[in-house]
Short mmCIF file of C-alpha atoms and ligand atoms in Angstrom, two decimals:
data_model
loop_
_atom_site.label_atom_id
_atom_site.label_comp_id
_atom_site.label_asym_id
_atom_site.label_seq_id
_atom_site.Cartn_x
_atom_site.Cartn_y
_atom_site.Cartn_z
CA UNK A 154 271.07 60.51 79.50
CA UNK A 155 273.00 59.66 82.73
CA UNK A 156 271.62 56.39 84.26
CA UNK A 157 271.96 55.85 87.98
CA UNK A 158 273.43 52.54 88.79
CA UNK A 159 274.83 51.02 91.94
CA UNK A 160 277.79 48.56 91.77
CA UNK A 161 277.67 45.24 93.57
CA UNK A 162 280.60 43.05 94.60
CA UNK A 163 283.35 42.17 92.17
CA UNK A 164 282.13 39.23 90.09
CA UNK A 165 278.50 40.38 90.18
CA UNK A 166 278.88 43.60 88.30
CA UNK A 167 277.87 42.59 84.75
CA UNK A 168 274.83 40.85 86.28
CA UNK A 169 274.02 43.93 88.38
CA UNK A 170 274.20 46.29 85.42
CA UNK A 171 271.98 43.93 83.47
CA UNK A 172 269.37 43.59 86.25
CA UNK A 173 269.22 47.39 86.93
CA UNK A 174 268.86 48.42 83.37
CA UNK A 175 266.25 45.76 82.58
CA UNK A 176 264.30 46.74 85.64
CA UNK A 177 264.33 50.38 84.51
CA UNK A 178 263.01 49.39 81.18
CA UNK A 179 260.22 47.17 82.61
CA UNK A 180 259.15 49.81 85.11
CA UNK A 181 258.98 52.56 82.46
CA UNK A 182 261.93 54.65 83.87
CA UNK A 183 263.67 54.12 80.52
CA UNK A 184 261.31 54.70 77.68
CA UNK A 185 261.21 53.11 74.18
CA UNK A 186 263.62 54.79 71.96
CA UNK A 187 265.76 56.26 74.76
CA UNK A 188 269.52 55.86 74.34
CA UNK A 189 271.57 53.97 76.82
CA UNK A 190 274.91 55.63 77.54
CA UNK A 191 277.82 54.40 75.35
CA UNK A 192 279.47 51.35 76.95
CA UNK A 193 282.79 53.14 77.16
CA UNK A 194 281.32 56.18 78.91
CA UNK A 195 279.26 53.97 81.39
CA UNK A 196 282.46 51.99 82.13
CA UNK A 197 284.40 55.12 82.87
CA UNK A 198 281.63 56.58 85.04
CA UNK A 199 281.40 53.29 87.03
CA UNK A 200 285.10 52.57 87.24
CA UNK A 201 284.75 49.11 85.72
CA UNK A 202 286.26 47.59 82.59
CA UNK A 203 284.48 48.19 79.23
CA UNK A 204 284.07 44.37 78.84
CA UNK A 205 281.97 44.32 82.12
CA UNK A 206 279.48 46.73 80.57
CA UNK A 207 279.64 45.31 77.02
CA UNK A 208 278.63 41.76 78.28
CA UNK A 209 275.68 43.32 80.12
CA UNK A 210 274.63 45.28 77.00
CA UNK A 211 274.96 42.05 74.87
CA UNK A 212 272.63 40.19 77.27
CA UNK A 213 270.08 43.11 77.14
CA UNK A 214 270.12 43.00 73.37
CA UNK A 215 269.84 39.22 73.35
CA UNK A 216 266.73 39.37 75.47
CA UNK A 217 265.12 41.96 73.43
CA UNK A 218 265.38 44.91 75.89
CA UNK A 219 267.52 46.88 73.56
CA UNK A 220 268.45 47.28 69.98
CA UNK A 221 271.79 48.32 68.72
CA UNK A 222 272.07 50.65 65.66
CA UNK A 223 275.62 50.59 64.26
CA UNK A 224 277.26 53.86 64.61
CA UNK A 225 274.39 55.38 66.60
CA UNK A 226 274.35 53.33 69.91
CA UNK A 227 272.11 51.21 72.08
CA UNK A 228 268.44 52.05 72.46
CA UNK A 229 265.51 50.79 74.51
CA UNK A 230 263.45 48.38 72.25
CA UNK A 231 259.81 49.13 71.61
CA UNK A 232 258.79 45.46 72.42
CA UNK A 233 260.04 45.41 76.08
CA UNK A 234 259.41 49.02 77.05
CA UNK A 235 256.46 49.25 79.57
CA UNK A 236 254.88 52.20 78.04
CA UNK A 237 253.77 53.08 81.58
CA UNK A 238 254.20 56.52 83.02
CA UNK A 239 256.84 56.72 85.68
CA UNK A 240 255.25 56.46 88.99
CA UNK A 241 256.23 57.01 92.58
CA UNK A 242 255.83 53.97 94.89
CA UNK A 243 252.40 53.46 95.91
CA UNK A 244 251.39 53.11 99.51
CA UNK A 245 249.34 54.90 102.31
CA UNK A 246 252.25 55.28 104.62
CA UNK A 247 252.45 59.04 104.25
CA UNK A 248 249.14 60.85 104.47
CA UNK A 249 248.14 64.59 104.37
CA UNK A 250 246.71 66.38 107.41
CA UNK A 251 242.95 65.85 107.66
CA UNK A 252 242.28 69.42 106.45
CA UNK A 253 243.31 68.31 102.87
CA UNK A 254 240.83 65.29 102.68
CA UNK A 255 238.23 65.61 100.06
CA UNK A 256 239.77 68.74 98.39
CA UNK A 257 240.35 68.16 94.60
CA UNK A 258 241.82 70.00 91.76
CA UNK A 259 239.21 70.91 89.17
CA UNK A 260 239.85 69.44 85.68
CA UNK A 261 241.14 71.91 83.11
CA UNK A 262 240.29 69.40 80.40
CA UNK A 263 236.54 70.15 79.98
CA UNK A 264 235.25 69.83 76.50
CA UNK A 265 233.85 73.26 75.58
CA UNK A 266 230.10 73.43 74.94
CA UNK A 267 229.09 74.40 71.47
CA UNK A 268 227.52 77.58 73.08
CA UNK A 269 229.91 78.25 75.93
CA UNK A 270 228.56 80.77 78.58
CA UNK A 271 231.32 79.57 80.91
CA UNK A 272 232.93 81.93 83.34
CA UNK A 273 236.36 82.51 84.63
CA UNK A 274 238.43 83.03 81.61
CA UNK A 275 238.89 85.91 79.12
CA UNK A 276 238.79 85.39 75.44
CA UNK A 277 242.35 84.13 74.41
CA UNK A 278 241.85 85.50 70.91
CA UNK A 279 241.97 89.10 72.34
CA UNK A 280 245.34 88.50 73.96
CA UNK A 281 247.93 90.85 72.45
CA UNK A 282 250.14 88.06 71.42
CA UNK A 283 252.46 89.94 68.99
CA UNK A 284 253.15 92.71 71.43
CA UNK A 285 253.73 90.12 74.31
CA UNK A 286 256.17 88.08 72.13
CA UNK A 287 258.08 91.40 71.47
CA UNK A 288 258.23 92.36 75.08
CA UNK A 289 259.37 88.89 76.08
CA UNK A 290 262.12 88.95 73.46
CA UNK A 291 263.20 92.37 74.77
CA UNK A 292 263.42 90.77 78.22
CA UNK A 293 265.64 88.03 77.08
CA UNK A 294 268.48 90.46 76.08
CA UNK A 295 271.90 90.03 77.77
CA UNK A 296 271.94 91.82 81.18
CA UNK A 297 268.22 91.37 81.64
CA UNK A 298 266.70 90.56 85.09
CA UNK A 299 266.58 86.90 84.16
CA UNK A 300 270.27 86.55 84.06
CA UNK A 301 271.00 88.65 87.23
CA UNK A 302 270.37 85.87 89.71
CA UNK A 303 267.53 85.93 92.26
CA UNK A 304 265.45 88.98 92.18
CA UNK A 305 263.91 91.09 95.03
CA UNK A 306 260.91 89.07 96.30
CA UNK A 307 258.20 91.91 96.13
CA UNK A 308 258.85 92.32 92.42
CA UNK A 309 260.85 94.28 89.83
CA UNK A 310 260.89 97.91 90.72
CA UNK A 311 259.67 98.96 87.35
CA UNK A 312 256.76 96.60 87.37
CA UNK A 313 255.74 97.69 90.90
CA UNK A 314 255.91 101.35 89.77
CA UNK A 315 253.88 100.55 86.65
CA UNK A 316 251.26 98.72 88.58
CA UNK A 317 250.97 101.49 91.11
CA UNK A 318 250.43 103.98 88.32
CA UNK A 319 248.04 101.73 86.41
CA UNK A 320 245.77 101.11 89.58
CA UNK A 321 246.06 104.75 90.56
CA UNK A 322 244.68 105.91 87.23
CA UNK A 323 242.27 103.14 86.29
CA UNK A 324 240.94 102.40 89.82
CA UNK A 325 241.83 105.49 92.05
CA UNK A 326 243.79 103.10 94.30
CA UNK A 327 246.23 105.07 96.43
CA UNK A 328 249.66 103.34 96.01
CA UNK A 329 253.30 103.97 95.61
CA UNK A 330 255.65 101.38 94.04
CA UNK A 331 256.69 100.22 97.45
CA UNK A 332 253.09 99.38 98.38
CA UNK A 333 252.85 96.84 95.50
CA UNK A 334 253.92 93.23 95.87
CA UNK A 335 253.75 91.21 92.66
CA UNK A 336 252.39 87.72 93.12
CA UNK A 337 251.69 84.50 91.23
CA UNK A 338 248.15 85.36 90.47
CA UNK A 339 245.66 86.89 92.90
CA UNK A 340 245.59 83.43 94.64
CA UNK A 341 249.04 83.84 95.96
CA UNK A 342 248.23 87.37 97.23
CA UNK A 343 245.35 85.84 99.28
CA UNK A 344 247.80 83.14 100.58
CA UNK A 345 250.52 85.61 101.58
CA UNK A 346 248.15 87.96 103.20
CA UNK A 347 246.47 85.27 105.17
CA UNK A 348 249.70 83.72 106.43
CA UNK A 349 250.84 87.15 107.49
CA UNK A 350 247.70 88.07 109.36
CA UNK A 351 245.84 84.95 110.56
CA UNK A 352 246.58 82.12 112.75
CA UNK A 353 244.95 78.65 113.37
CA UNK A 354 241.41 79.08 114.72
CA UNK A 355 241.10 82.71 113.87
CA UNK A 356 237.82 83.66 112.13
CA UNK A 357 237.62 84.83 108.57
CA UNK A 358 234.43 86.02 106.99
CA UNK A 359 233.77 85.32 103.40
CA UNK A 360 230.87 86.17 101.12
CA UNK A 361 228.22 83.47 100.60
CA UNK A 362 228.00 82.46 97.77
CA UNK A 363 231.55 83.30 97.00
CA UNK A 364 234.75 82.29 95.32
CA UNK A 365 235.57 78.65 96.44
CA UNK A 366 239.42 78.66 95.94
CA UNK A 367 239.75 81.42 98.53
CA UNK A 368 237.47 79.83 101.04
CA UNK A 369 239.40 76.53 100.65
CA UNK A 370 242.70 78.29 101.15
CA UNK A 371 241.61 80.00 104.33
CA UNK A 372 240.47 76.59 105.70
CA UNK A 373 243.60 74.83 104.70
CA UNK A 374 245.49 77.37 106.72
CA UNK A 375 243.54 76.46 109.81
CA UNK A 376 241.18 79.46 109.86
CA UNK A 377 237.54 79.12 110.84
CA UNK A 378 235.64 80.35 107.93
CA UNK A 379 232.14 81.90 108.19
CA UNK A 380 230.02 82.70 105.20
CA UNK A 381 228.15 85.97 105.24
CA UNK A 382 225.04 86.58 103.18
CA UNK A 383 225.08 88.96 100.16
CA UNK A 384 222.05 91.03 99.23
CA UNK A 385 221.48 93.59 96.53
CA UNK A 386 223.77 96.10 98.33
CA UNK A 387 226.65 93.67 98.79
CA UNK A 388 227.92 91.81 101.84
CA UNK A 389 225.55 92.16 104.74
CA UNK A 390 227.96 93.85 107.16
CA UNK A 391 225.60 93.51 110.22
CA UNK A 392 225.95 89.78 109.85
CA UNK A 393 229.68 89.54 109.97
CA UNK A 394 230.73 87.78 113.21
CA UNK A 395 232.27 90.28 115.63
CA UNK A 396 235.23 88.00 116.21
CA UNK A 397 236.25 88.00 112.48
CA UNK A 398 239.92 89.01 112.09
CA UNK A 399 239.69 89.16 108.32
CA UNK A 400 236.96 89.78 105.75
CA UNK A 401 237.32 88.77 102.19
CA UNK A 402 235.03 90.66 99.77
CA UNK A 403 234.59 91.43 96.07
CA UNK A 404 232.89 94.77 96.16
CA UNK A 405 233.31 95.90 92.49
CA UNK A 406 231.54 92.90 91.08
CA UNK A 407 230.60 90.34 93.63
CA UNK A 408 231.67 86.83 92.78
CA UNK A 409 229.41 85.17 91.63
CA UNK A 410 226.27 87.34 91.96
CA UNK A 411 227.54 90.28 90.21
CA UNK A 412 226.25 92.77 92.82
CA UNK A 413 228.19 95.89 93.25
CA UNK A 414 228.60 96.91 96.85
CA UNK A 415 226.93 100.26 97.49
CA UNK A 416 228.74 103.20 98.81
CA UNK A 417 226.77 103.08 102.11
CA UNK A 418 227.68 99.39 102.57
CA UNK A 419 231.33 100.15 101.74
CA UNK A 420 231.48 102.89 104.42
CA UNK A 421 229.68 100.53 106.79
CA UNK A 422 232.17 97.76 106.25
CA UNK A 423 235.22 100.17 106.77
CA UNK A 424 233.63 101.42 110.05
CA UNK A 425 232.97 97.81 111.11
CA UNK A 426 236.56 96.91 110.53
CA UNK A 427 237.76 99.93 112.58
CA UNK A 428 235.59 98.81 115.59
CA UNK A 429 236.35 95.20 115.29
CA UNK A 430 240.10 95.78 114.71
CA UNK A 431 239.89 93.63 111.58
CA UNK A 432 241.44 93.59 108.14
CA UNK A 433 239.73 93.67 104.76
CA UNK A 434 240.95 91.90 101.62
CA UNK A 435 239.36 93.61 98.74
CA UNK A 436 239.50 91.28 95.62
CA UNK A 437 239.12 93.55 92.48
CA UNK A 438 239.55 90.65 90.06
CA UNK A 439 237.67 91.82 86.95
CA UNK A 440 236.42 95.42 87.14
CA UNK A 441 238.88 96.79 84.49
CA UNK A 442 236.03 95.77 82.36
CA UNK A 443 233.12 98.14 83.10
CA UNK A 444 229.88 99.16 81.35
CA UNK A 445 228.73 102.51 82.51
CA UNK A 446 226.68 102.93 85.59
CA UNK A 447 229.40 104.92 87.42
CA UNK A 448 232.30 103.09 89.02
CA UNK A 449 232.53 103.43 92.86
CA UNK A 450 235.66 104.03 94.72
CA UNK A 451 237.37 100.91 95.89
CA UNK A 452 237.46 100.28 99.61
CA UNK A 453 241.22 100.81 99.41
CA UNK A 454 240.84 104.44 98.45
CA UNK A 455 237.87 105.08 100.88
CA UNK A 456 240.00 103.59 103.66
CA UNK A 457 241.70 106.14 106.04
CA UNK A 458 243.00 103.68 108.52
CA UNK A 459 245.20 101.32 106.49
CA UNK A 460 243.05 98.34 107.08
CA UNK A 461 242.47 97.33 103.39
CA UNK A 462 244.65 94.97 101.28
CA UNK A 463 243.75 95.49 97.58
CA UNK A 464 244.32 92.57 95.34
CA UNK A 465 244.38 92.58 91.58
CA UNK A 466 245.17 90.16 88.82
CA UNK A 467 246.05 90.13 85.10
CA UNK A 468 244.31 86.75 84.71
CA UNK A 469 241.15 88.46 83.20
CA UNK A 470 242.74 91.47 81.37
CA UNK A 471 245.46 89.13 79.83
CA UNK A 472 245.37 85.52 80.40
CA UNK A 473 245.42 83.32 83.61
CA UNK A 474 248.27 81.21 82.35
CA UNK A 475 250.67 84.22 82.99
CA UNK A 476 250.07 83.70 86.72
CA UNK A 477 250.58 87.35 87.61
CA UNK A 478 248.64 89.33 90.22
CA UNK A 479 249.43 91.89 92.93
CA UNK A 480 248.83 93.02 96.32
CA UNK A 481 248.64 96.80 97.45
CA UNK A 482 249.27 96.66 101.14
CA UNK A 483 249.68 99.28 103.89
CA UNK A 484 253.22 100.03 104.98
CA UNK A 485 252.85 98.17 108.23
CA UNK A 486 252.80 94.91 106.19
CA UNK A 487 255.46 95.57 103.72
CA UNK A 488 258.21 93.71 105.43
CA UNK A 489 256.30 90.57 106.59
CA UNK A 490 254.66 90.24 103.14
CA UNK A 491 257.85 90.50 101.28
CA UNK A 492 259.45 87.80 103.64
CA UNK A 493 256.38 85.59 103.13
CA UNK A 494 256.70 85.94 99.37
CA UNK A 495 260.41 84.95 99.70
CA UNK A 496 259.55 81.96 101.78
CA UNK A 497 256.73 80.93 99.35
CA UNK A 498 258.43 81.07 95.94
CA UNK A 499 261.27 83.65 96.35
CA UNK A 500 259.89 85.90 93.54
CA UNK A 501 257.67 85.80 90.45
CA UNK A 502 259.36 84.95 87.15
CA UNK A 503 261.33 87.89 86.02
CA UNK A 504 260.75 87.58 82.21
CA UNK A 505 256.95 87.83 82.75
CA UNK A 506 257.42 90.67 85.15
CA UNK A 507 259.68 92.59 82.86
CA UNK A 508 257.49 92.07 79.80
CA UNK A 509 254.41 93.13 81.66
CA UNK A 510 256.13 96.31 82.91
CA UNK A 511 256.89 97.17 79.26
CA UNK A 512 253.34 96.44 78.24
CA UNK A 513 252.11 98.70 80.87
CA UNK A 514 254.64 101.53 80.33
CA UNK A 515 254.14 101.63 76.56
CA UNK A 516 250.39 102.06 76.82
CA UNK A 517 249.89 98.65 75.06
CA UNK A 518 248.06 97.18 78.09
CA UNK A 519 245.66 100.16 78.39
CA UNK A 520 244.82 100.05 74.64
CA UNK A 521 244.27 96.28 74.82
CA UNK A 522 241.86 96.63 77.84
CA UNK A 523 239.92 99.43 75.98
CA UNK A 524 239.55 97.24 72.85
CA UNK A 525 238.60 94.05 74.83
CA UNK A 526 236.14 96.15 76.96
CA UNK A 527 234.32 97.14 73.62
CA UNK A 528 234.10 93.49 72.70
CA UNK A 529 232.84 92.34 75.97
CA UNK A 530 230.38 95.22 76.09
CA UNK A 531 228.80 94.02 72.85
CA UNK A 532 228.60 90.42 74.15
CA UNK A 533 227.12 91.64 77.44
CA UNK A 534 224.43 93.76 75.70
CA UNK A 535 223.55 90.97 73.42
CA UNK A 536 222.93 88.54 76.35
CA UNK A 537 220.80 91.09 78.25
CA UNK A 538 218.63 91.76 75.12
CA UNK A 539 218.50 88.08 74.13
CA UNK A 540 217.43 86.99 77.64
CA UNK A 541 214.75 89.63 77.68
CA UNK A 542 213.52 88.71 74.27
CA UNK A 543 213.62 84.87 74.47
CA UNK A 544 213.79 83.93 78.14
CA UNK A 545 211.91 86.52 80.23
CA UNK A 546 209.14 83.98 81.05
CA UNK A 547 211.68 81.98 83.04
CA UNK A 548 214.64 84.21 83.89
CA UNK A 549 215.52 87.61 85.45
CA UNK A 550 219.04 88.79 84.54
CA UNK A 551 220.95 91.12 86.94
CA UNK A 552 222.73 93.65 84.51
CA UNK A 553 225.89 94.02 86.58
CA UNK A 554 228.13 96.94 85.66
CA UNK A 555 231.60 95.15 85.44
CA UNK A 556 233.38 92.00 84.74
CA UNK A 557 232.94 89.11 82.49
CA UNK A 558 229.75 87.52 83.59
CA UNK A 559 226.13 88.21 84.39
CA UNK A 560 224.03 86.62 87.08
CA UNK A 561 220.58 85.33 86.31
CA UNK A 562 217.76 83.83 88.35
CA UNK A 563 214.91 81.55 87.65
CA UNK A 564 211.74 83.46 88.32
CA UNK A 565 209.83 82.55 91.53
CA UNK A 566 207.02 81.01 89.58
CA UNK A 567 209.25 78.64 87.67
CA UNK A 568 209.03 75.16 89.31
CA UNK A 569 212.56 74.02 88.37
CA UNK A 570 215.77 73.60 90.20
CA UNK A 571 218.56 75.38 88.50
CA UNK A 572 220.71 72.30 88.33
CA UNK A 573 218.05 70.60 86.24
CA UNK A 574 218.32 73.38 83.80
CA UNK A 575 222.16 73.53 83.66
CA UNK A 576 222.20 69.66 83.07
CA UNK A 577 219.54 69.78 80.31
CA UNK A 578 221.26 72.82 78.73
CA UNK A 579 224.62 70.94 78.79
CA UNK A 580 223.02 67.98 76.97
CA UNK A 581 221.76 70.46 74.34
CA UNK A 582 225.28 71.99 73.91
CA UNK A 583 224.75 75.14 76.04
CA UNK A 584 227.26 75.68 78.80
CA UNK A 585 225.86 77.60 81.81
CA UNK A 586 226.80 77.25 85.42
CA UNK A 587 224.70 76.94 88.49
CA UNK A 588 225.46 79.21 91.50
CA UNK A 589 225.37 76.11 93.67
CA UNK A 590 228.95 75.36 92.64
CA UNK A 591 230.02 78.54 94.47
CA UNK A 592 227.63 78.23 97.48
CA UNK A 593 228.70 76.63 100.67
CA UNK A 594 224.93 76.60 101.58
CA UNK A 595 223.45 74.84 98.48
CA UNK A 596 220.00 75.26 99.83
CA UNK A 597 219.99 79.03 99.88
CA UNK A 598 217.55 80.92 97.61
CA UNK A 599 220.44 82.06 95.36
CA UNK A 600 221.94 78.65 95.12
CA UNK A 601 218.64 77.04 94.17
CA UNK A 602 217.71 79.54 91.54
CA UNK A 603 220.76 81.43 90.39
CA UNK A 604 223.23 80.82 87.64
CA UNK A 605 225.87 82.71 85.74
CA UNK A 606 226.30 83.53 82.04
CA UNK A 607 229.88 84.30 81.10
CA UNK A 608 230.83 86.03 77.93
CA UNK A 609 234.60 85.53 78.08
CA UNK A 610 234.48 82.36 75.88
CA UNK A 611 231.48 82.97 73.64
CA UNK A 612 231.60 85.01 70.36
CA UNK A 613 228.88 87.69 69.97
CA UNK A 614 227.63 85.98 66.71
CA UNK A 615 226.73 82.75 68.61
CA UNK A 616 224.96 84.35 71.63
CA UNK A 617 221.47 84.61 69.98
CA UNK A 618 221.67 81.08 68.80
CA UNK A 619 222.81 79.74 72.16
CA UNK A 620 220.03 81.60 73.96
CA UNK A 621 217.42 80.24 71.58
CA UNK A 622 218.65 76.76 72.42
CA UNK A 623 218.31 77.48 76.09
CA UNK A 624 214.78 78.70 75.42
CA UNK A 625 214.06 75.32 73.86
CA UNK A 626 215.40 73.58 76.79
CA UNK A 627 213.27 75.60 79.17
CA UNK A 628 210.22 75.06 77.13
CA UNK A 629 210.73 71.37 77.23
CA UNK A 630 211.21 71.38 80.93
CA UNK A 631 208.21 73.45 81.94
C1 PLP B 783 236.70 86.09 92.45
C2 PLP B 783 237.98 85.88 91.88
N1 PLP B 783 239.12 86.44 92.41
C3 PLP B 783 240.29 86.17 91.76
C4 PLP B 783 240.48 85.53 90.62
C5 PLP B 783 241.76 85.41 89.82
O1 PLP B 783 242.65 84.49 90.37
P1 PLP B 783 244.18 84.44 89.90
O2 PLP B 783 244.64 85.76 89.73
O3 PLP B 783 244.73 83.66 90.97
O4 PLP B 783 243.97 83.69 88.49
C6 PLP B 783 239.36 85.01 90.03
C7 PLP B 783 239.45 84.08 88.85
O5 PLP B 783 238.56 83.37 88.36
C8 PLP B 783 238.06 85.13 90.57
O6 PLP B 783 236.95 84.59 90.02
#
């Protein structure tokens, strides 16, 4: 590896090389076992004689910083290497704007519970790995988009066309290829849309309880965020502040309560947006998985005025690690959104885009979703039946018609806070999550009594056992 060294005055050069290399070893910038450059090569790079370098190397070896292996070179010795990770300088000189204070990144290293009813991730075992590997290999051919320099920011034309067809057929979204912008997950779609539409101090309405990363994003961009209650028909439109410039909503499967926004409420929301001159972001994050009960048209396809930005993601249908989502936007926003995408990350990785286009075009994606839907339907049914059989003394479950989780509530006559239940369940190896995590107002009825049961992570065969353990926990607590 090239080592960066600065040369001092003539006469101090050997000493300078020794000091800089020993410091790099002590501070962990050079790790145990790492090779130093051959003395001849380093001398040539620095424009000094080979002896100058060789004397410094001898001193390093004599003091145990390096070991020399004949014919192989000089290596950092185990004994003197710091073993510390390389760190930037400490200090509090540079600080972030106050809006970032207290915001933390959730850990991805949680130990899974023995019975994991966690939400947010699909079952990785269902991912069509062999097909994906084949499509990625196809994308790595000579002449592929990867080797063609920067790509067009809104996405590869064939992927935009494939997504437009996919959402047109599966969700009746009205979109041509030009209306689609490929993003790094749904999260980037929210970011681009907000930066294009909203300025500091503007009011954004979000559902309460709701999806925290979006609320936090809006706040970080300087917006004033107002939570709006969700009832059994969806977001309560009459409570949206009239000054709201933007409304973020999850009508197909409200996150986290699972409510599907009724048709009347959908039309009311669209009419409200018209009157208030506001824009709606429709987050349709997991409704490719559905379980009867009749899907309703998305706001995007009911909208006649071009006020809805429809956001989708492949995080649930495939896996979140791909970081691929999309935005369907009215024509008036095509150009600013394309520029915002370019300013953000230029474009989404072309190998992933190309492979996904192939998966969609060859019908592999649709077949995968149908198969996964059957698996999830079985798990969902099992949870609903199990809760009714084992847990109906304590819980009511809301059998929502889409997605990868169910919402449940402690019955009004159960004298427990839901967090006491989730803590005791965790100790018993049952992973369930309280709604309080997703509520800005932790004292609301939903936050105090509600929790979510996901079925992305748990196999059908483990569900009954997990619910019986939960029953034992509740019996003990009450
Ligand atoms: C409400 C909601 N929207 C969107 C997403 C997907 O986000 P992304 O595509 O950035 O992974 C999730 C994932 O958990 C979600 O819960």
